[in-house]
Coordinates of C-alpha atoms and ligand atoms in Angstrom, one line a residue:
X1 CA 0.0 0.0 0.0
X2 CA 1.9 3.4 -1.2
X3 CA 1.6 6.1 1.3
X4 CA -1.2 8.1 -1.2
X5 CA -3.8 5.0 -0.7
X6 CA -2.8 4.9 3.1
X7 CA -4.0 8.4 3.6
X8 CA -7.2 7.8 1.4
X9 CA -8.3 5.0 3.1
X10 CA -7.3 7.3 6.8
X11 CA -9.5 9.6 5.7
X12 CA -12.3 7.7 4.7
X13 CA -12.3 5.5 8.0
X14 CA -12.1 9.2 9.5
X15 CA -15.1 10.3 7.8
X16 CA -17.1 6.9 9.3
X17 CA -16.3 7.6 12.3
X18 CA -17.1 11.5 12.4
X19 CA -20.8 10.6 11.2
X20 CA -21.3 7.4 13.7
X21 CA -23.6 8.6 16.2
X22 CA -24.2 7.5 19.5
X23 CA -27.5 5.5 19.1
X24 CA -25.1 3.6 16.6
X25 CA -25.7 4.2 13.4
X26 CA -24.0 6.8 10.8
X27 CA -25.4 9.8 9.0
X28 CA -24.6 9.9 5.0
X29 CA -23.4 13.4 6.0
X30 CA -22.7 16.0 8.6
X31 CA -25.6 19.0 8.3
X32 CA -26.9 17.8 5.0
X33 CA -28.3 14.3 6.2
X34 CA -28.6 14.2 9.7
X35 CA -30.2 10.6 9.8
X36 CA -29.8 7.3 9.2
X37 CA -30.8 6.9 5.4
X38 CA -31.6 3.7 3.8
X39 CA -29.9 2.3 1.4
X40 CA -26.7 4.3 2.4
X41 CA -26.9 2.0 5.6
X42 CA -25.9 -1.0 2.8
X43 CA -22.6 0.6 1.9
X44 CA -21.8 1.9 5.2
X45 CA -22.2 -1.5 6.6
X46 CA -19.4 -2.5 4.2
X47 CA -17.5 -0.2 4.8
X48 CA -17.1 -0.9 8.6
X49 CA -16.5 -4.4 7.9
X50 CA -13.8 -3.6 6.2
X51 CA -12.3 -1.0 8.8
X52 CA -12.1 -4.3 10.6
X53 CA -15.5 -2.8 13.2
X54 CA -17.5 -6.1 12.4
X55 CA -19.6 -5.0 15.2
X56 CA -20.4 -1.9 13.9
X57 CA -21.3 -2.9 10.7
X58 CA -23.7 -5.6 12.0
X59 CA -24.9 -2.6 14.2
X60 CA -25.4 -0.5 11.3
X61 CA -28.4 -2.9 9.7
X62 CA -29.6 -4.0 12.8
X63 CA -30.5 -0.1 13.8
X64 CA -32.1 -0.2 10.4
X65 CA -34.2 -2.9 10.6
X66 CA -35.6 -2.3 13.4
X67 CA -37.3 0.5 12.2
X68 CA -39.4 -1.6 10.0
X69 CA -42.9 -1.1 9.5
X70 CA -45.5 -4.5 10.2
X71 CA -46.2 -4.1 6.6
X72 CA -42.3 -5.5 6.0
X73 CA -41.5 -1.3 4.4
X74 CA -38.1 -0.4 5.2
X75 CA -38.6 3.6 5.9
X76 CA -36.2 5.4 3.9
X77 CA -35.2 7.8 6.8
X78 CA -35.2 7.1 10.3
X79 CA -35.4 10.0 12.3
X80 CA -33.4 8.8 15.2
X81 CA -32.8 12.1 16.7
X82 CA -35.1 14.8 15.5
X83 CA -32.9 17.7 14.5
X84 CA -33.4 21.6 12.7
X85 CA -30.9 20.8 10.1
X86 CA -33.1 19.0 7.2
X87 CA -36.7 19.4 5.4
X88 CA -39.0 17.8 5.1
X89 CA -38.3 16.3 8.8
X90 CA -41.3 13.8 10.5
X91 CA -43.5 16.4 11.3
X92 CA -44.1 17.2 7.3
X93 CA -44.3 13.2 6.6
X94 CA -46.6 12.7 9.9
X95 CA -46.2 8.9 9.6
X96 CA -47.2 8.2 13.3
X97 CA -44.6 5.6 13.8
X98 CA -42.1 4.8 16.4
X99 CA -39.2 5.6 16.0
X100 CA -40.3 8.8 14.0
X101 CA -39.8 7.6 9.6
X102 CA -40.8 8.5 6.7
X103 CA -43.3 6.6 4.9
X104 CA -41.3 5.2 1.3
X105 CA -38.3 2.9 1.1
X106 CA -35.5 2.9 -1.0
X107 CA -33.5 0.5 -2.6
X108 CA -33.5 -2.6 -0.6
X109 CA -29.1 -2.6 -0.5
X110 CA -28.5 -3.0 2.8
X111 CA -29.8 -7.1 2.3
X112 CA -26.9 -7.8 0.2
X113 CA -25.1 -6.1 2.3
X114 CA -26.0 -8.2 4.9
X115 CA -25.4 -11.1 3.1
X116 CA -21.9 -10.0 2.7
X117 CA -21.4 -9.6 6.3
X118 CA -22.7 -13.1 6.7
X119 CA -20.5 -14.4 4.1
X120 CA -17.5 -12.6 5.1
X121 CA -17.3 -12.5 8.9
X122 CA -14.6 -13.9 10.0
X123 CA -16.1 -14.8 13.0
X124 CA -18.8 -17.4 12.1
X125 CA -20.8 -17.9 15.3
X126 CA -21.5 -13.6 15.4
X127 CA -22.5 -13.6 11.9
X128 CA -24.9 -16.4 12.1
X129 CA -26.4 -15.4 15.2
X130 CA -26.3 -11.5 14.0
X131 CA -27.6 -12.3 10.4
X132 CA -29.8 -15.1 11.4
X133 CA -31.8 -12.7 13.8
X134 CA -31.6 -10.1 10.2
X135 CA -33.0 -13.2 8.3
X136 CA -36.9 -12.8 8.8
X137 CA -36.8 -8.4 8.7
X138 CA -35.2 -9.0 5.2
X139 CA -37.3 -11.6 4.0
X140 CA -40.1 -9.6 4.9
X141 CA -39.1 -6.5 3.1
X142 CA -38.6 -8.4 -0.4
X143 CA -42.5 -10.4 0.4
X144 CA -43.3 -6.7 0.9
X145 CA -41.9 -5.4 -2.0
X146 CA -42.8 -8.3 -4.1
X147 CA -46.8 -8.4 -2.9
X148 CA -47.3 -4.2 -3.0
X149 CA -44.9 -2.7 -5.7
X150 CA -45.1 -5.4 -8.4
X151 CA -46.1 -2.7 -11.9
X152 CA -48.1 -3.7 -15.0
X153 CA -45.0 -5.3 -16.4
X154 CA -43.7 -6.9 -13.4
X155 CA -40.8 -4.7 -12.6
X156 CA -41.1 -2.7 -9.0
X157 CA -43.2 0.3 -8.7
X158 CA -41.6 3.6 -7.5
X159 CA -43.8 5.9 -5.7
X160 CA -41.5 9.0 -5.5
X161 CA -38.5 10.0 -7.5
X162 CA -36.9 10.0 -3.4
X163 CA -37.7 5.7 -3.3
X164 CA -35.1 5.7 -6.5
X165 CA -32.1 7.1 -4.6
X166 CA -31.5 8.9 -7.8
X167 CA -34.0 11.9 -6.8
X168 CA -33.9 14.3 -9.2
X169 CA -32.8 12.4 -12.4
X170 CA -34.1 13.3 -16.1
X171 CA -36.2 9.8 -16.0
X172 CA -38.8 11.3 -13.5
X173 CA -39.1 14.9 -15.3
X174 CA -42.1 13.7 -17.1
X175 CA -44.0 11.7 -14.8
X176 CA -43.4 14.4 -12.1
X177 CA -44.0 17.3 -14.6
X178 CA -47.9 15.9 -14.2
X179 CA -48.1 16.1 -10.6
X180 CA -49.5 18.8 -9.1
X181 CA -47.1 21.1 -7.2
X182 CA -47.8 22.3 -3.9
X183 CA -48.0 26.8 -4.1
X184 CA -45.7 26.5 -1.5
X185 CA -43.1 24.7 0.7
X186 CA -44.2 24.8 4.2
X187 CA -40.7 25.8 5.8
X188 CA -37.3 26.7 3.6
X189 CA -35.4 24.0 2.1
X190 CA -31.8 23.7 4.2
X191 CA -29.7 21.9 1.8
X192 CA -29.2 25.3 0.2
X193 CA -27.4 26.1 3.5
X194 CA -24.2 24.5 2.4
X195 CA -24.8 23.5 -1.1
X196 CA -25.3 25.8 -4.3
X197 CA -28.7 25.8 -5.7
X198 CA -27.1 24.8 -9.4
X199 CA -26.0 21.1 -7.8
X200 CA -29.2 20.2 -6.0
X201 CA -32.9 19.6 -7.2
X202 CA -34.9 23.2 -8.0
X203 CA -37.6 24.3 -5.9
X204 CA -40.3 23.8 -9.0
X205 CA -39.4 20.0 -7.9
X206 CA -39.2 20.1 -4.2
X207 CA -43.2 21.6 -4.6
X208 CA -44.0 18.5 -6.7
X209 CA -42.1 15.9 -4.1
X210 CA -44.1 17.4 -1.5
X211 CA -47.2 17.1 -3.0
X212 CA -46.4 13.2 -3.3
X213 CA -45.9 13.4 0.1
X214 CA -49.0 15.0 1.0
X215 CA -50.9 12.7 -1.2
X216 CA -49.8 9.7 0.3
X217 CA -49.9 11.2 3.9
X218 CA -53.7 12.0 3.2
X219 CA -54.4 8.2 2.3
X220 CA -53.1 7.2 5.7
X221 CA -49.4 6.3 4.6
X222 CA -50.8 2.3 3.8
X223 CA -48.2 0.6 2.5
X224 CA -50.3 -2.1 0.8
X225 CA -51.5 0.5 -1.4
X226 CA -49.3 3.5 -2.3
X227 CA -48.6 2.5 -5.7
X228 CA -52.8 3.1 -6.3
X229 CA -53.0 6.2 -3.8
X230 CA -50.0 8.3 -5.1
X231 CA -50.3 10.9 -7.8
X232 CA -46.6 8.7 -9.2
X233 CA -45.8 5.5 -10.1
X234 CA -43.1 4.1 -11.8
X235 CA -41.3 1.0 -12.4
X236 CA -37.9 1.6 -11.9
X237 CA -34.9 -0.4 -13.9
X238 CA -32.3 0.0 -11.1
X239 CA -34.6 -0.2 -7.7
X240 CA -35.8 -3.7 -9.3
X241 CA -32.1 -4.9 -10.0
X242 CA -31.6 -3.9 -6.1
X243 CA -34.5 -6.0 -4.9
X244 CA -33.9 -8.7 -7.5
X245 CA -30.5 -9.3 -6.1
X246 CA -31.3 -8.6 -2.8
X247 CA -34.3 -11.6 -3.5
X248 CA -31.3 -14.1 -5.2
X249 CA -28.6 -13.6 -2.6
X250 CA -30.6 -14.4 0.2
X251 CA -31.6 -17.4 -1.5
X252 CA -28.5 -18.4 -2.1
X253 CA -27.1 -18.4 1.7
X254 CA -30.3 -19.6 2.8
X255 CA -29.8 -23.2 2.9
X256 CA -27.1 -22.7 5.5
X257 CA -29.5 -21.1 7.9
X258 CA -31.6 -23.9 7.0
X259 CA -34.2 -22.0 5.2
X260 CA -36.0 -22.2 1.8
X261 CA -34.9 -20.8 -1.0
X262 CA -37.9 -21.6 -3.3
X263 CA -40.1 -18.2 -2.4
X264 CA -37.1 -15.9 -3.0
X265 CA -35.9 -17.8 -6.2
X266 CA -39.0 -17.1 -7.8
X267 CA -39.4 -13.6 -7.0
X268 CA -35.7 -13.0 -8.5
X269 CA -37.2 -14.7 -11.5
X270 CA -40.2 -12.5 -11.8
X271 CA -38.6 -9.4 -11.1
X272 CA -35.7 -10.5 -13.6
X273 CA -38.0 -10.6 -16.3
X274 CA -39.7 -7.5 -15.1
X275 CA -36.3 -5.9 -15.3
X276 CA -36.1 -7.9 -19.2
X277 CA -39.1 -6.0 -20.2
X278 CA -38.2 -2.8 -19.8
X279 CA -35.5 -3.0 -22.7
X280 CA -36.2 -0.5 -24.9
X281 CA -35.0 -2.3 -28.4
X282 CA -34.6 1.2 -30.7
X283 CA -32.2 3.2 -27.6
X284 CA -31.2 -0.2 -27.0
X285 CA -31.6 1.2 -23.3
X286 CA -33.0 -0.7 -20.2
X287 CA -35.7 2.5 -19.3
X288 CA -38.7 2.9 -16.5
X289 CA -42.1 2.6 -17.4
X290 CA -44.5 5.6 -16.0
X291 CA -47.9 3.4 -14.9
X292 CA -50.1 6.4 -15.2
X293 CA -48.7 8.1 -18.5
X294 CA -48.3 4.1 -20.4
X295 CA -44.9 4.7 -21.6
X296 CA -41.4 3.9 -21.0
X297 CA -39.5 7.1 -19.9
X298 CA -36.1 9.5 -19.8
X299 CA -33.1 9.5 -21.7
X300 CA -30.3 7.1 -21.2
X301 CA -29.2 7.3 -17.7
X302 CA -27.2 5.3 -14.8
X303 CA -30.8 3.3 -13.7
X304 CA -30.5 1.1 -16.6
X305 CA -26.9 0.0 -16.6
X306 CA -28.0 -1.5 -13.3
X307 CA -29.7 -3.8 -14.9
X308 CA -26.8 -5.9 -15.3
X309 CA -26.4 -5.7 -11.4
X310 CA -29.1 -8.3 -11.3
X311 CA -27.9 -10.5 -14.0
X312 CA -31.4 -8.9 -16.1
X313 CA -29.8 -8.3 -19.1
X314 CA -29.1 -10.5 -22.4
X315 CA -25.2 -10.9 -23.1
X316 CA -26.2 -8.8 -26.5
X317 CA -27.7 -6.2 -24.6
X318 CA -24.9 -5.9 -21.8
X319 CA -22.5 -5.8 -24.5
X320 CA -24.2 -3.0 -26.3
X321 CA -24.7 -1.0 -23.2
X322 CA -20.4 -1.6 -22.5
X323 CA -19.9 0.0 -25.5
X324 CA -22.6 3.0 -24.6
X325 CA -20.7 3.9 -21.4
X326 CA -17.3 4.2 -23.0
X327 CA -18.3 6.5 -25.4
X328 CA -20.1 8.3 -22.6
X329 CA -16.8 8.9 -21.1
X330 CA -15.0 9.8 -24.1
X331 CA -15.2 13.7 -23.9
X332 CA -15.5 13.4 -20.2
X333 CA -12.6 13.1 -17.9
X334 CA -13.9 11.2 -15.2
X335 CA -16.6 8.5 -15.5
X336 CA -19.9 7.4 -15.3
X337 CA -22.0 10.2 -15.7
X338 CA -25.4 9.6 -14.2
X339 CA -27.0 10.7 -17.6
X340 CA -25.9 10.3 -21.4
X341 CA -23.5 13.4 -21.8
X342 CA -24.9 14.1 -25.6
X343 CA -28.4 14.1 -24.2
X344 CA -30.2 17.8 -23.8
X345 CA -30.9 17.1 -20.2
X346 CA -27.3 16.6 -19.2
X347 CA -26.4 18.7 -16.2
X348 CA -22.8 18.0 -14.9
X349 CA -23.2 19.4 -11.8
X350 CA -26.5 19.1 -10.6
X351 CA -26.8 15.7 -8.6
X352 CA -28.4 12.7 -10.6
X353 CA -28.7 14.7 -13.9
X354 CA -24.9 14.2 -15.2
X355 CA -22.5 14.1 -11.9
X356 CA -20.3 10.9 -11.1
X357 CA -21.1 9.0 -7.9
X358 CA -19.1 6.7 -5.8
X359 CA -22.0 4.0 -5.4
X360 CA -23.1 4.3 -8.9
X361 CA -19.6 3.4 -10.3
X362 CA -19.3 0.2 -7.7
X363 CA -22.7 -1.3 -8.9
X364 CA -21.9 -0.5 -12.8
X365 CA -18.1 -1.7 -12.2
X366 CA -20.0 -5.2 -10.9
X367 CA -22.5 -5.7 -13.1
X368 CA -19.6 -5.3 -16.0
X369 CA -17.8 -7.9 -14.5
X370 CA -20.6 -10.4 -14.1
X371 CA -20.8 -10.4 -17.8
X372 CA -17.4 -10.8 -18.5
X373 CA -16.4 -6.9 -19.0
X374 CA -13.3 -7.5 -16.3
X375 CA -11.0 -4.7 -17.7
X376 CA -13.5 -1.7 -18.4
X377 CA -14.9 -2.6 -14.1
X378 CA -10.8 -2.0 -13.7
X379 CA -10.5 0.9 -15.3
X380 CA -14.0 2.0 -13.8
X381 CA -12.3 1.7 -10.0
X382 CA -9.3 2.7 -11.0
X383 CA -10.7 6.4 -12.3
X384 CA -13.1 6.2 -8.9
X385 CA -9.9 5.9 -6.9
X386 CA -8.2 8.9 -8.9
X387 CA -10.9 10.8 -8.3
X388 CA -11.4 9.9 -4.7
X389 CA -7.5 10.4 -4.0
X390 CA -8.1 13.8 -5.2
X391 CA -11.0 15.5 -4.6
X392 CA -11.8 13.4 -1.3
X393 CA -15.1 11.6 0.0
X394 CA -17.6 13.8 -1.4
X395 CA -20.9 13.4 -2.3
X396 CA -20.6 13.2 -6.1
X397 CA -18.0 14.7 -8.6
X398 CA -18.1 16.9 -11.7
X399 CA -17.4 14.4 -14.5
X400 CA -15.5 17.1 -16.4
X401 CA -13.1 18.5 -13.9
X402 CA -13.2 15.9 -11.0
X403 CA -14.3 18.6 -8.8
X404 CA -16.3 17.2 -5.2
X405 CA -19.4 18.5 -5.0
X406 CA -22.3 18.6 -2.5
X407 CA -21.9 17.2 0.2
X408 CA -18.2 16.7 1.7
X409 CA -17.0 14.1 4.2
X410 CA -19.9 11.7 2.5
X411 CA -20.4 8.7 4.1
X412 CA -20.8 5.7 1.7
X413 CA -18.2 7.2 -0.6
X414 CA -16.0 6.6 2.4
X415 CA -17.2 3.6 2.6
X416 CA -17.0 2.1 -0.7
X417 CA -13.5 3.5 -0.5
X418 CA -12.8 0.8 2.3
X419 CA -14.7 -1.7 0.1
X420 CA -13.6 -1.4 -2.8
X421 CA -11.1 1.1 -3.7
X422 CA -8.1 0.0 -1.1
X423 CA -6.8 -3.1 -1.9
Ligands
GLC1 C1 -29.9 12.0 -1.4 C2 -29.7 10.9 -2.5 C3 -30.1 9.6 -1.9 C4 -29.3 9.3 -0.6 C5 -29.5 10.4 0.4 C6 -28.5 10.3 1.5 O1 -31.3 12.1 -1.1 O2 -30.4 11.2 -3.6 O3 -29.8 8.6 -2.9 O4 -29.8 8.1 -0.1 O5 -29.2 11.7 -0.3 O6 -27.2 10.2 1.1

């Protein structure tokens, strides 16, 4: 390990421990996120492992799931301790629950993470009795996923641009352009505290979230049926390759806990071809499907690479999205850009609409290498590790300069830099 690496990985274990909070879990940032998010807590979880803090990163999911709802919903914030710093915080979501969530999910990560903990503990009794308590909380949240969010063509139904993880992306710009925005947001947004207004989502969008919000909130927040009570639905590409693999790795450890596998194997299966049909044959592009407006949506962008995350995608049609995302990164200097550089809606700085993230790079580098695609996953983490070496742990990166922007001291880029980036 060359003394540059050491003080990246230094850093990033720094930046882990400066978000772990007391009631034991870790904030994706500082100010900006004061919570425990979702499907950060997958990443971070890694991450500690591989800071050697197995307990921590056992901790990490544990504090997570037990903030599950009966339904088997994983709430995509937990508001452990409620705090000024963020909007909209539990009083705007009003869920009722205890501890204090929101009422959507995100992408169900943190079970492979888990799985990966269990697989790579090196101390076998603590992971079987640590993931064997998980086992039932994660089950649960695929049957949950699986029985409420199924869409028209099998694939998982979104019900805010939030449950994505990719917020403000160009793929939800249409279906959200026909909700109805709010006149006004109740209190001011804080994220334009710390970050510029040109990186992060526009107000025009934060009215329409909240209407979503409101929406859902007025039907009672019933999980069963949010995907009929919302004013959005969508079938996402990359939230069903989450779940799909989340559905087929805990199949596959489950015979060693003694468990069946057959439920889980089948859901993979439908939600694999799900993911199949949402291959768009003329962009030759794995795209969402709005349910309301009956058409596939958004340019080319980082959800359907993920496709290949979950083993969805033809050898043909991984090979032809390979090619996509080199050419992508041809003017660029640093790759992947959340959305096809050539395409109108291509913003390099704001947030899901063009900028290079740390998780998005991990699960595209993975799926390349499933199908074969060894060297371009190399040169993917070796550019991540550039850019990480120089612009630090932030929350994404301008794919023309390199630059960190939003957020700084982020935690699952910190993590994934323990994961995967130091050998
Ligand atoms: C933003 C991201 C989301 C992430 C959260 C915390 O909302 O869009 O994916 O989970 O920040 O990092």
């Amino acid at each position: 390990m060359g003394p540059r690496q050491m003080s990246t990985s230094e850093n990033a274990h720094r930046v882990l421990q400066r978000n772990r909070q007391p009631g034991g879990y870790t904030v994706p940032a500082e100010g900006l996120y004061p919570y425990q998010w979702c499907w950060d807590s997958g990443p971070i979880a890694l991450g500690w492992a591989a800071a050697g803090d197995w307990d921590q990163a056992w901790t990490e999911l544990e504090r997570l799931m037990s903030a599950q709802w009966d339904s088997g919903m994983v709430p995509h914030i937990i508001f452990w301790e409620v705090s000024d710093d963020y909007f909209p915080g539990p009083e705007d979501w009003g869920t009722q629950h205890d501890p204090p969530t929101t009422g959507i999910t995100q992408p169900p990560l943190p079970v492979t993470a888990a799985v990966r903990l269990c697989q790579q503990d090196p101390d076998r009794a603590r992971a079987k009795e640590r993931f064997g308590a998980l086992w039932p909380k994660l089950v649960a949240w695929i049957e949950w996923l699986d029985r409420a969010r199924r869409g028209p063509h099998g694939a998982l139904v979104v019900v805010h641009p939030w449950e994505s993880g990719m917020d403000n992306a160009p793929t939800w710009d249409g279906p959200l352009g026909r909700v109805p925005a709010i006149d006004e947001l109740p209190l001011a947004r804080r994220d334009l505290e710390s970050v510029a207004a040109s990186q992060r989502p526009s107000n025009e969008e934060y009215r329409r979230y909240m209407a979503i919000v409101e929406a859902l909130r007025d039907r009672g927040w019933n999980t069963e049926r949010q995907a009929e009570d919302g004013p959005f639905a969508v079938e996402d590409v990359a939230f069903t390759a989450i779940a799909t693999r989340a559905a087929s790795d805990l199949a596959a450890v489950a015979p060693e806990l003694g468990q069946d596998a057959s439920a889980l194997e089948a859901s993979a299966t439908r939600l694999r071809s799900g993911i199949a049909a949402l291959w768009d044959d003329e962009m030759e592009w794995f795209r969402p499907y709005d349910v309301r407006g009956e058409q596939l949506v958004g340019p080319a962008t980082a959800t359907g690479v993920l496709a290949m995350w979950a083993n969805a995608a033809t050898p043909a049609q991984a090979h032809a999205i390979a090619i996509r995302l080199g050419e992508w990164s041809e003017g660029l200097k640093y790759g992947v850009p959340t959305c096809d550089p050539e395409h109108h809606l291509f913003e390099p700085e704001r947030y899901w609409r063009g900028p290079v993230w740390v998780i998005v790079n991990w699960l595209v580098a993975e799926g390349l290498s499933q199908y074969g695609f060894d060297a371009h996953a190399a040169e993917i983490r070796a550019m991540t590790s550039e850019l990480v070496a120089a612009a630090g742990d932030s929350e994404y990166y301008d794919p023309r300069t390199g630059e960190g922007i939003g957020g700084r001291g982020f935690s699952w880029s910190a993590a994934l830099t323990l994961a995967w980036l130091v050998p």
